[in-house]
Short mmCIF file of C-alpha atoms in Angstrom, two decimals:
data_model
loop_
_atom_site.label_atom_id
_atom_site.label_comp_id
_atom_site.label_asym_id
_atom_site.label_seq_id
_atom_site.Cartn_x
_atom_site.Cartn_y
_atom_site.Cartn_z
CA MET A 121 0.00 0.00 0.00
CA SER A 122 1.05 3.60 -0.58
CA LYS A 123 2.30 6.32 1.75
CA ILE A 124 0.68 9.72 1.17
CA LEU A 125 2.06 13.02 2.46
CA LEU A 126 -0.93 15.35 2.87
CA LEU A 127 0.06 19.03 2.76
CA GLY A 128 -2.73 20.90 4.54
CA SER A 129 -4.91 19.16 7.13
CA GLY A 130 -8.25 20.95 7.26
CA GLU A 131 -11.71 19.46 6.93
CA LEU A 132 -11.22 18.49 3.28
CA GLY A 133 -7.97 16.75 4.15
CA LYS A 134 -9.70 14.97 7.03
CA GLU A 135 -12.34 13.43 4.75
CA PHE A 136 -9.65 12.49 2.23
CA THR A 137 -7.67 10.81 5.01
CA ILE A 138 -10.72 8.85 6.13
CA ALA A 139 -11.30 7.68 2.54
CA ALA A 140 -7.64 6.62 2.29
CA GLN A 141 -7.71 4.80 5.62
CA ARG A 142 -10.68 2.76 4.44
CA ILE A 143 -8.62 1.17 1.70
CA GLY A 144 -5.43 0.70 3.68
CA GLN A 145 -3.30 3.71 2.69
CA THR A 146 -0.84 5.38 5.08
CA ILE A 147 -1.34 9.12 5.61
CA ILE A 148 1.08 11.65 7.12
CA ALA A 149 -0.86 14.88 7.74
CA VAL A 150 1.02 18.21 7.62
CA ASP A 151 -0.08 21.69 8.68
CA ASN A 152 1.25 24.74 10.47
CA TYR A 153 -0.59 24.02 13.73
CA GLU A 154 -1.08 20.97 15.95
CA ASN A 155 -4.27 18.93 16.13
CA ALA A 156 -5.54 20.06 12.73
CA PRO A 157 -8.60 18.02 11.63
CA ALA A 158 -6.77 15.57 9.34
CA MET A 159 -4.05 14.98 11.97
CA GLN A 160 -6.73 13.53 14.26
CA VAL A 161 -7.31 10.57 11.89
CA ALA A 162 -3.90 10.18 10.19
CA HIS A 163 -1.11 7.67 10.94
CA GLY A 164 1.32 10.47 11.70
CA PHE A 165 1.70 14.24 11.45
CA GLU A 166 4.20 17.05 11.02
CA VAL A 167 3.84 20.69 12.07
CA ILE A 168 5.86 22.95 9.76
CA ASN A 169 5.67 26.16 7.78
CA MET A 170 4.99 24.79 4.30
CA LEU A 171 6.33 27.98 2.73
CA ASP A 172 9.76 26.98 4.05
CA GLY A 173 11.34 24.96 1.24
CA ALA A 174 14.01 23.48 3.52
CA GLU A 175 11.36 22.22 5.94
CA LEU A 176 9.41 20.69 3.08
CA ASP A 177 12.56 18.97 1.83
CA ARG A 178 13.23 17.67 5.32
CA ILE A 179 9.88 15.97 5.83
CA VAL A 180 9.82 14.58 2.27
CA ALA A 181 13.25 13.02 2.89
CA LYS A 182 12.12 11.77 6.31
CA HIS A 183 8.91 10.07 5.17
CA GLN A 184 9.80 9.11 1.57
CA PRO A 185 6.16 9.24 0.41
CA ASP A 186 4.81 7.66 -2.75
CA PHE A 187 2.39 10.57 -3.22
CA ILE A 188 2.31 14.23 -2.20
CA VAL A 189 -1.28 15.54 -2.00
CA PRO A 190 -1.65 19.33 -1.50
CA GLU A 191 -4.80 20.54 0.24
CA ILE A 192 -4.03 24.28 0.54
CA GLU A 193 -2.38 27.06 -1.45
CA ALA A 194 0.32 28.27 0.95
CA ILE A 195 3.03 25.79 -0.03
CA ARG A 196 6.45 26.26 -1.63
CA THR A 197 5.09 24.50 -4.71
CA GLU A 198 8.17 25.05 -6.89
CA ARG A 199 9.84 22.33 -4.82
CA PHE A 200 7.34 19.87 -6.32
CA TYR A 201 9.29 19.64 -9.58
CA ASP A 202 12.29 18.26 -7.68
CA TYR A 203 10.11 15.74 -5.86
CA GLU A 204 8.73 14.51 -9.18
CA LYS A 205 12.30 13.99 -10.41
CA GLN A 206 12.89 11.88 -7.29
CA GLY A 207 10.07 9.58 -8.42
CA ILE A 208 7.38 10.92 -6.08
CA THR A 209 3.95 11.50 -7.62
CA VAL A 210 2.72 15.04 -6.95
CA VAL A 211 -1.08 15.33 -7.15
CA PRO A 212 -2.36 16.07 -9.68
CA SER A 213 1.10 17.03 -11.01
CA ALA A 214 3.84 19.51 -10.14
CA LYS A 215 2.70 21.70 -13.04
CA ALA A 216 -0.95 21.62 -11.94
CA ALA A 217 -0.08 22.39 -8.33
CA ASN A 218 2.11 25.33 -9.34
CA PHE A 219 -0.37 26.78 -11.78
CA THR A 220 -3.39 26.47 -9.53
CA MET A 221 -1.89 27.57 -6.23
CA ASN A 222 -1.70 31.06 -7.73
CA ARG A 223 -4.74 32.68 -9.38
CA LYS A 224 -2.48 34.54 -11.84
CA ALA A 225 -1.08 31.44 -13.49
CA ILE A 226 -4.38 29.60 -13.82
CA ARG A 227 -6.28 32.65 -15.06
CA ASP A 228 -3.68 33.42 -17.71
CA LEU A 229 -3.64 29.77 -18.76
CA ALA A 230 -7.42 29.68 -19.13
CA SER A 231 -7.82 33.06 -20.81
CA LYS A 232 -4.66 33.63 -22.85
CA GLU A 233 -3.45 30.11 -23.67
CA LEU A 234 -6.71 28.19 -23.95
CA GLY A 235 -8.99 31.06 -24.96
CA LEU A 236 -11.69 30.27 -22.41
CA LYS A 237 -14.28 32.94 -21.72
CA THR A 238 -13.44 34.74 -18.46
CA ALA A 239 -14.24 38.06 -16.82
CA ASN A 240 -12.05 41.01 -17.88
CA TYR A 241 -9.23 41.19 -15.34
CA ARG A 242 -6.02 42.96 -14.28
CA TYR A 243 -3.34 42.39 -11.63
CA ALA A 244 -2.05 44.81 -9.00
CA THR A 245 0.87 44.81 -6.56
CA SER A 246 -0.06 48.12 -4.87
CA ALA A 247 -3.08 50.25 -4.08
CA GLU A 248 -2.07 52.55 -6.94
CA GLU A 249 -1.99 49.67 -9.42
CA LEU A 250 -5.33 48.48 -8.09
CA GLN A 251 -6.76 51.93 -8.83
CA LYS A 252 -5.62 51.60 -12.46
CA GLY A 253 -6.96 48.06 -12.65
CA VAL A 254 -10.36 49.17 -11.42
CA GLU A 255 -10.41 51.92 -14.03
CA ALA A 256 -9.64 49.32 -16.72
CA VAL A 257 -12.29 46.72 -15.75
CA GLY A 258 -14.93 49.10 -14.42
CA ILE A 259 -17.10 49.30 -11.32
CA PRO A 260 -18.51 47.12 -9.82
CA CYS A 261 -15.61 44.67 -9.72
CA VAL A 262 -14.22 41.94 -7.49
CA VAL A 263 -10.79 41.93 -5.81
CA LYS A 264 -9.07 38.73 -4.63
CA PRO A 265 -5.57 37.92 -3.39
CA LEU A 266 -3.63 35.78 -5.84
CA MET A 267 -3.11 33.27 -3.04
CA SER A 268 -5.93 32.69 -0.57
CA SER A 269 -8.57 30.14 0.37
CA SER A 270 -12.20 30.04 1.51
CA GLY A 271 -12.85 33.56 0.22
CA LYS A 272 -10.29 35.20 2.53
CA GLY A 273 -9.39 38.70 1.37
CA GLN A 274 -12.10 38.82 -1.30
CA SER A 275 -14.34 41.87 -1.62
CA THR A 276 -16.50 43.77 -4.10
CA ILE A 277 -15.72 47.35 -5.10
CA LYS A 278 -18.94 49.30 -5.58
CA SER A 279 -17.48 52.81 -5.59
CA PRO A 280 -14.01 54.45 -5.88
CA GLU A 281 -14.03 54.92 -2.11
CA ASP A 282 -13.84 51.14 -1.67
CA ILE A 283 -10.49 50.70 -3.46
CA ALA A 284 -8.10 51.38 -0.55
CA LYS A 285 -10.17 49.24 1.83
CA ALA A 286 -10.30 46.39 -0.74
CA TRP A 287 -6.51 46.50 -1.14
CA ASN A 288 -5.88 46.34 2.61
CA TYR A 289 -8.41 43.54 3.07
CA ALA A 290 -6.88 41.53 0.22
CA VAL A 291 -3.38 41.87 1.67
CA GLU A 292 -4.64 40.78 5.11
CA GLY A 293 -6.34 37.72 3.60
CA SER A 294 -3.46 36.71 1.37
CA ARG A 295 -1.74 33.39 2.05
CA GLY A 296 1.90 32.78 1.31
CA ASP A 297 4.40 35.47 0.43
CA VAL A 298 2.75 36.81 -2.73
CA VAL A 299 1.42 40.34 -2.20
CA GLU A 300 -0.55 40.72 -5.40
CA VAL A 301 -4.25 40.80 -6.25
CA ILE A 302 -6.47 40.15 -9.21
CA VAL A 303 -9.27 42.60 -9.95
CA GLU A 304 -11.94 41.33 -12.29
CA ALA A 305 -15.03 42.83 -13.84
CA PHE A 306 -18.25 41.85 -12.15
CA VAL A 307 -19.93 39.21 -14.27
CA LYS A 308 -23.71 39.53 -14.29
CA PHE A 309 -24.40 35.86 -13.68
CA ASN A 310 -27.61 33.98 -13.08
CA SER A 311 -25.92 31.31 -10.97
CA GLU A 312 -22.56 29.76 -10.09
CA ILE A 313 -21.64 26.10 -10.35
CA THR A 314 -18.78 23.85 -9.38
CA LEU A 315 -18.08 21.07 -11.86
CA LEU A 316 -16.13 18.33 -10.09
CA THR A 317 -13.89 16.93 -12.83
CA VAL A 318 -12.05 13.64 -12.37
CA ALA A 319 -8.89 13.24 -14.49
CA GLN A 320 -7.72 9.62 -14.67
CA ASN A 321 -4.34 8.27 -15.73
CA ASN A 322 -5.51 5.52 -18.07
CA ASN A 323 -9.24 6.15 -18.37
CA PRO A 324 -11.52 8.93 -19.63
CA THR A 325 -12.14 12.16 -17.74
CA LEU A 326 -15.41 11.96 -15.78
CA PHE A 327 -17.74 14.67 -14.49
CA CYS A 328 -19.95 14.80 -11.43
CA ALA A 329 -23.41 16.32 -11.68
CA PRO A 330 -23.00 20.11 -11.36
CA ILE A 331 -23.09 21.63 -7.89
CA GLY A 332 -24.71 24.98 -7.17
CA HIS A 333 -23.66 27.20 -4.30
CA ARG A 334 -24.31 30.49 -2.54
CA GLN A 335 -21.53 32.65 -1.12
CA GLU A 336 -21.19 35.27 1.60
CA ARG A 337 -17.94 37.04 2.48
CA GLY A 338 -16.35 35.11 -0.40
CA ASP A 339 -17.05 31.75 1.25
CA TYR A 340 -19.73 29.21 0.46
CA GLN A 341 -22.75 28.96 2.77
CA GLU A 342 -24.87 26.31 1.06
CA SER A 343 -24.22 23.97 -1.84
CA TRP A 344 -26.57 21.63 -3.65
CA GLN A 345 -26.47 18.86 -6.20
CA PRO A 346 -27.72 18.69 -8.87
CA ALA A 347 -27.70 22.35 -9.91
CA ARG A 348 -30.05 23.48 -12.65
CA ILE A 349 -28.22 24.00 -15.94
CA SER A 350 -29.14 23.71 -19.60
CA ASP A 351 -27.66 20.90 -21.68
CA LYS A 352 -25.90 23.51 -23.83
CA ASP A 353 -24.25 25.21 -20.83
CA LEU A 354 -23.32 21.88 -19.25
CA HIS A 355 -21.57 20.68 -22.41
CA GLU A 356 -19.76 24.02 -22.67
CA ALA A 357 -18.61 23.82 -19.03
CA GLN A 358 -17.48 20.21 -19.45
CA ASP A 359 -15.52 21.11 -22.56
CA MET A 360 -13.77 23.98 -20.74
CA ALA A 361 -13.03 21.80 -17.71
CA ARG A 362 -11.63 19.02 -19.87
CA LYS A 363 -9.36 21.43 -21.77
CA VAL A 364 -7.86 23.05 -18.69
CA THR A 365 -7.38 19.83 -16.70
CA GLU A 366 -5.79 18.04 -19.66
CA THR A 367 -3.39 20.97 -20.11
CA LEU A 368 -2.41 20.86 -16.43
CA GLY A 369 -1.91 17.09 -16.53
CA GLY A 370 -1.90 14.43 -13.86
CA ALA A 371 -4.69 12.53 -12.16
CA GLY A 372 -7.10 13.56 -9.45
CA LEU A 373 -10.28 15.50 -8.82
CA PHE A 374 -10.43 19.17 -9.80
CA GLY A 375 -13.06 21.63 -8.58
CA VAL A 376 -13.76 23.87 -11.59
CA GLU A 377 -15.97 26.91 -10.98
CA PHE A 378 -18.10 28.63 -13.60
CA PHE A 379 -20.51 31.54 -13.90
CA LEU A 380 -23.72 30.85 -15.86
CA THR A 381 -24.84 33.99 -17.70
CA ASP A 382 -27.33 35.00 -20.39
CA ASP A 383 -24.51 34.82 -22.95
CA GLY A 384 -23.05 31.47 -21.92
CA VAL A 385 -20.56 30.00 -19.48
CA TYR A 386 -17.60 31.89 -17.98
CA PHE A 387 -14.62 30.12 -16.44
CA SER A 388 -14.00 31.45 -12.91
CA GLU A 389 -11.51 29.40 -10.87
CA LEU A 390 -10.01 25.96 -10.45
CA SER A 391 -8.77 23.95 -7.45
CA PRO A 392 -6.66 20.81 -8.04
CA ARG A 393 -8.29 18.90 -5.18
CA PRO A 394 -11.67 18.30 -3.52
CA HIS A 395 -13.72 21.46 -3.30
CA ASP A 396 -15.51 22.84 -0.25
CA THR A 397 -18.82 23.07 -2.16
CA GLY A 398 -18.34 19.38 -2.99
CA MET A 399 -18.95 18.46 0.65
CA VAL A 400 -22.55 18.03 -0.51
CA THR A 401 -21.42 14.67 -1.91
CA LEU A 402 -21.10 13.49 1.72
CA ALA A 403 -24.92 13.50 1.70
CA GLY A 404 -24.87 10.35 -0.43
CA THR A 405 -25.74 12.17 -3.63
CA GLN A 406 -23.28 10.05 -5.67
CA ASN A 407 -22.02 6.48 -5.77
CA PHE A 408 -18.62 7.87 -4.64
CA ASN A 409 -18.13 11.12 -2.71
CA GLU A 410 -15.57 13.63 -3.98
CA PHE A 411 -12.86 12.45 -1.57
CA GLU A 412 -13.20 8.83 -2.66
CA LEU A 413 -13.05 9.94 -6.30
CA HIS A 414 -9.90 11.99 -5.67
CA LEU A 415 -8.23 9.07 -3.91
CA ARG A 416 -9.13 6.52 -6.57
CA ALA A 417 -7.89 8.77 -9.37
CA VAL A 418 -4.65 9.45 -7.47
CA LEU A 419 -4.03 5.73 -6.95
CA SER A 420 -4.92 4.93 -10.60
CA LEU A 421 -7.85 2.80 -9.48
CA PRO A 422 -10.23 2.83 -12.45
CA ILE A 423 -13.54 4.63 -11.95
CA PHE A 424 -16.12 3.09 -14.27
CA GLU A 425 -18.78 5.75 -13.80
CA ILE A 426 -20.10 8.42 -11.46
CA THR A 427 -23.81 8.11 -10.86
CA LEU A 428 -26.20 10.61 -9.25
CA GLU A 429 -28.13 8.70 -6.59
CA LYS A 430 -30.00 11.41 -4.65
CA ALA A 431 -30.53 15.15 -4.54
CA GLY A 432 -28.75 16.79 -1.64
CA ALA A 433 -27.60 19.98 0.03
CA SER A 434 -24.96 21.08 2.52
CA ALA A 435 -25.10 24.09 4.84
CA VAL A 436 -22.18 25.32 6.92
CA ILE A 437 -22.03 25.52 10.70
CA LEU A 438 -20.22 28.75 11.57
CA ALA A 439 -18.59 29.97 14.77
CA SER A 440 -19.64 33.36 16.09
CA GLU A 441 -16.79 34.10 18.51
CA ASN A 442 -13.18 33.34 19.37
CA SER A 443 -12.50 30.24 21.43
CA ASN A 444 -9.55 27.98 22.22
CA ASN A 445 -11.84 25.12 23.20
CA PRO A 446 -15.04 25.23 21.16
CA THR A 447 -17.94 22.98 22.15
CA TYR A 448 -21.20 22.24 20.35
CA SER A 449 -24.84 22.17 21.37
CA GLY A 450 -27.95 21.20 19.46
CA ILE A 451 -26.41 18.22 17.66
CA GLU A 452 -29.13 15.93 19.05
CA ASN A 453 -31.71 18.13 17.33
CA VAL A 454 -30.07 17.37 14.00
CA ALA A 455 -29.50 13.68 14.69
CA CYS A 456 -33.20 12.99 15.22
CA LEU A 457 -34.24 14.31 11.79
CA PRO A 458 -34.83 12.07 8.74
CA LYS A 459 -32.62 12.21 5.63
CA THR A 460 -30.15 14.38 7.52
CA ASP A 461 -26.54 14.05 8.65
CA PHE A 462 -23.75 16.29 9.94
CA ARG A 463 -19.99 16.56 10.26
CA ILE A 464 -18.09 18.36 13.03
CA PHE A 465 -14.59 19.08 11.74
CA GLY A 466 -12.77 19.09 15.08
CA LYS A 467 -10.95 22.40 14.63
CA PRO A 468 -9.17 23.19 17.91
CA THR A 469 -9.99 26.91 17.83
CA SER A 470 -12.82 29.06 16.56
CA ARG A 471 -13.24 32.64 15.37
CA PRO A 472 -16.18 34.56 13.93
CA TYR A 473 -17.44 33.02 10.67
CA ARG A 474 -14.96 30.13 10.81
CA ARG A 475 -16.45 26.99 9.25
CA MET A 476 -16.64 24.42 12.04
CA GLY A 477 -18.93 21.81 10.55
CA VAL A 478 -21.55 21.10 7.93
CA VAL A 479 -25.13 19.84 7.88
CA LEU A 480 -26.14 17.45 5.09
CA ALA A 481 -29.65 16.83 3.78
CA ASN A 482 -30.86 14.56 1.02
CA ASP A 483 -34.03 13.40 -0.71
CA ASN A 484 -35.06 11.66 -3.89
CA LEU A 485 -34.21 13.17 -7.27
CA GLU A 486 -37.81 14.26 -7.85
CA THR A 487 -37.76 16.58 -4.83
CA PRO A 488 -37.32 20.28 -5.74
CA ILE A 489 -33.73 21.13 -4.88
CA GLU A 490 -34.80 24.44 -3.29
CA LYS A 491 -36.73 22.54 -0.62
CA ILE A 492 -33.67 20.48 0.31
CA VAL A 493 -31.45 23.58 0.43
CA GLU A 494 -33.88 25.42 2.70
CA ARG A 495 -34.11 22.38 4.98
CA ALA A 496 -30.31 22.12 5.26
CA LYS A 497 -30.01 25.85 5.88
CA LYS A 498 -32.63 25.77 8.63
CA ILE A 499 -31.15 22.66 10.28
CA ALA A 500 -27.66 24.23 10.36
CA THR A 501 -29.00 26.97 12.67
CA LEU A 502 -29.86 24.29 15.26
CA VAL A 503 -26.17 23.69 16.00
CA LYS A 504 -24.40 26.31 18.11
CA VAL A 505 -20.64 26.65 18.53
CA ASN A 506 -19.88 27.62 22.11
CA SER A 507 -16.75 29.03 23.71
#
């Protein structure tokens, strides 16, 4: 069986570790703090600054993994090319990890190299450059750090007075050592989807049923599967996702985000790993959840098909205050409900709006998806995170 070095040990890494444990893989979980969620279920763990190339080299040499699986952006990803030369498989590939850990590389690849339809965008390394970028793309527009996760540092500029505040917020929310932002024109979209795309080594690329989601503060609040989409838009999104994942190379699950507009599909972002909105698949919506799909693709275990079994929704459980020892109440109120489940991530600390768990709801495919989303959203309010 294989040894996997997991770089980043949050809730997505925890579910991936559980999937790997079920089929006998060895997981070493890595993060910059102790008792991260994935560390609680892994065979071993390391606490390092993953932006320190020497520290990365040290733990790779120490553990000699067969696979390196990144779960976050803030990693010295240029070291991955050396690890590949040593015979270690980087997931999905060193190229994919490098391109997608930085919004600049993946956006330029999608827009300039592959010609995919994207929002008009500019980059900025200072508040002054951001001002020029805003003038170029127009107001309203969206500002994001080039390296961040879970919507950190993302804001919408609605007037010129917002520019300085957006710059400062983006810098505060930036991960890694890249102090640069992307400013993009606001796309008038009807909805957003995540298309989970599974690239396989020796088998065809597969797609999960599209996932819809709603965001606040740049982070998802509810997600649902299947999302409503026309056949034309779905084929267009699948074609875009196939092009960009094939160009990046390697095997694994990619979370590819799109805007659905009156004039077609716009490519938005891509993550080379399980996606937070894809936690809805833990509701039993598919024959394999997204973590199982990622693992099987990584290990070159053939995936014959992905089938949609139920309609489902996820809704996040958020903390409201800072705590070094969060506890939970109201879980029994969720447990007694039909067609409902939950996950508590086990994060050792909380802060306002930190995602601490998720509620999952499902029903048959004939049930209107809006009803399932509203049920999940309402049930999530039953769980309280206490200090």
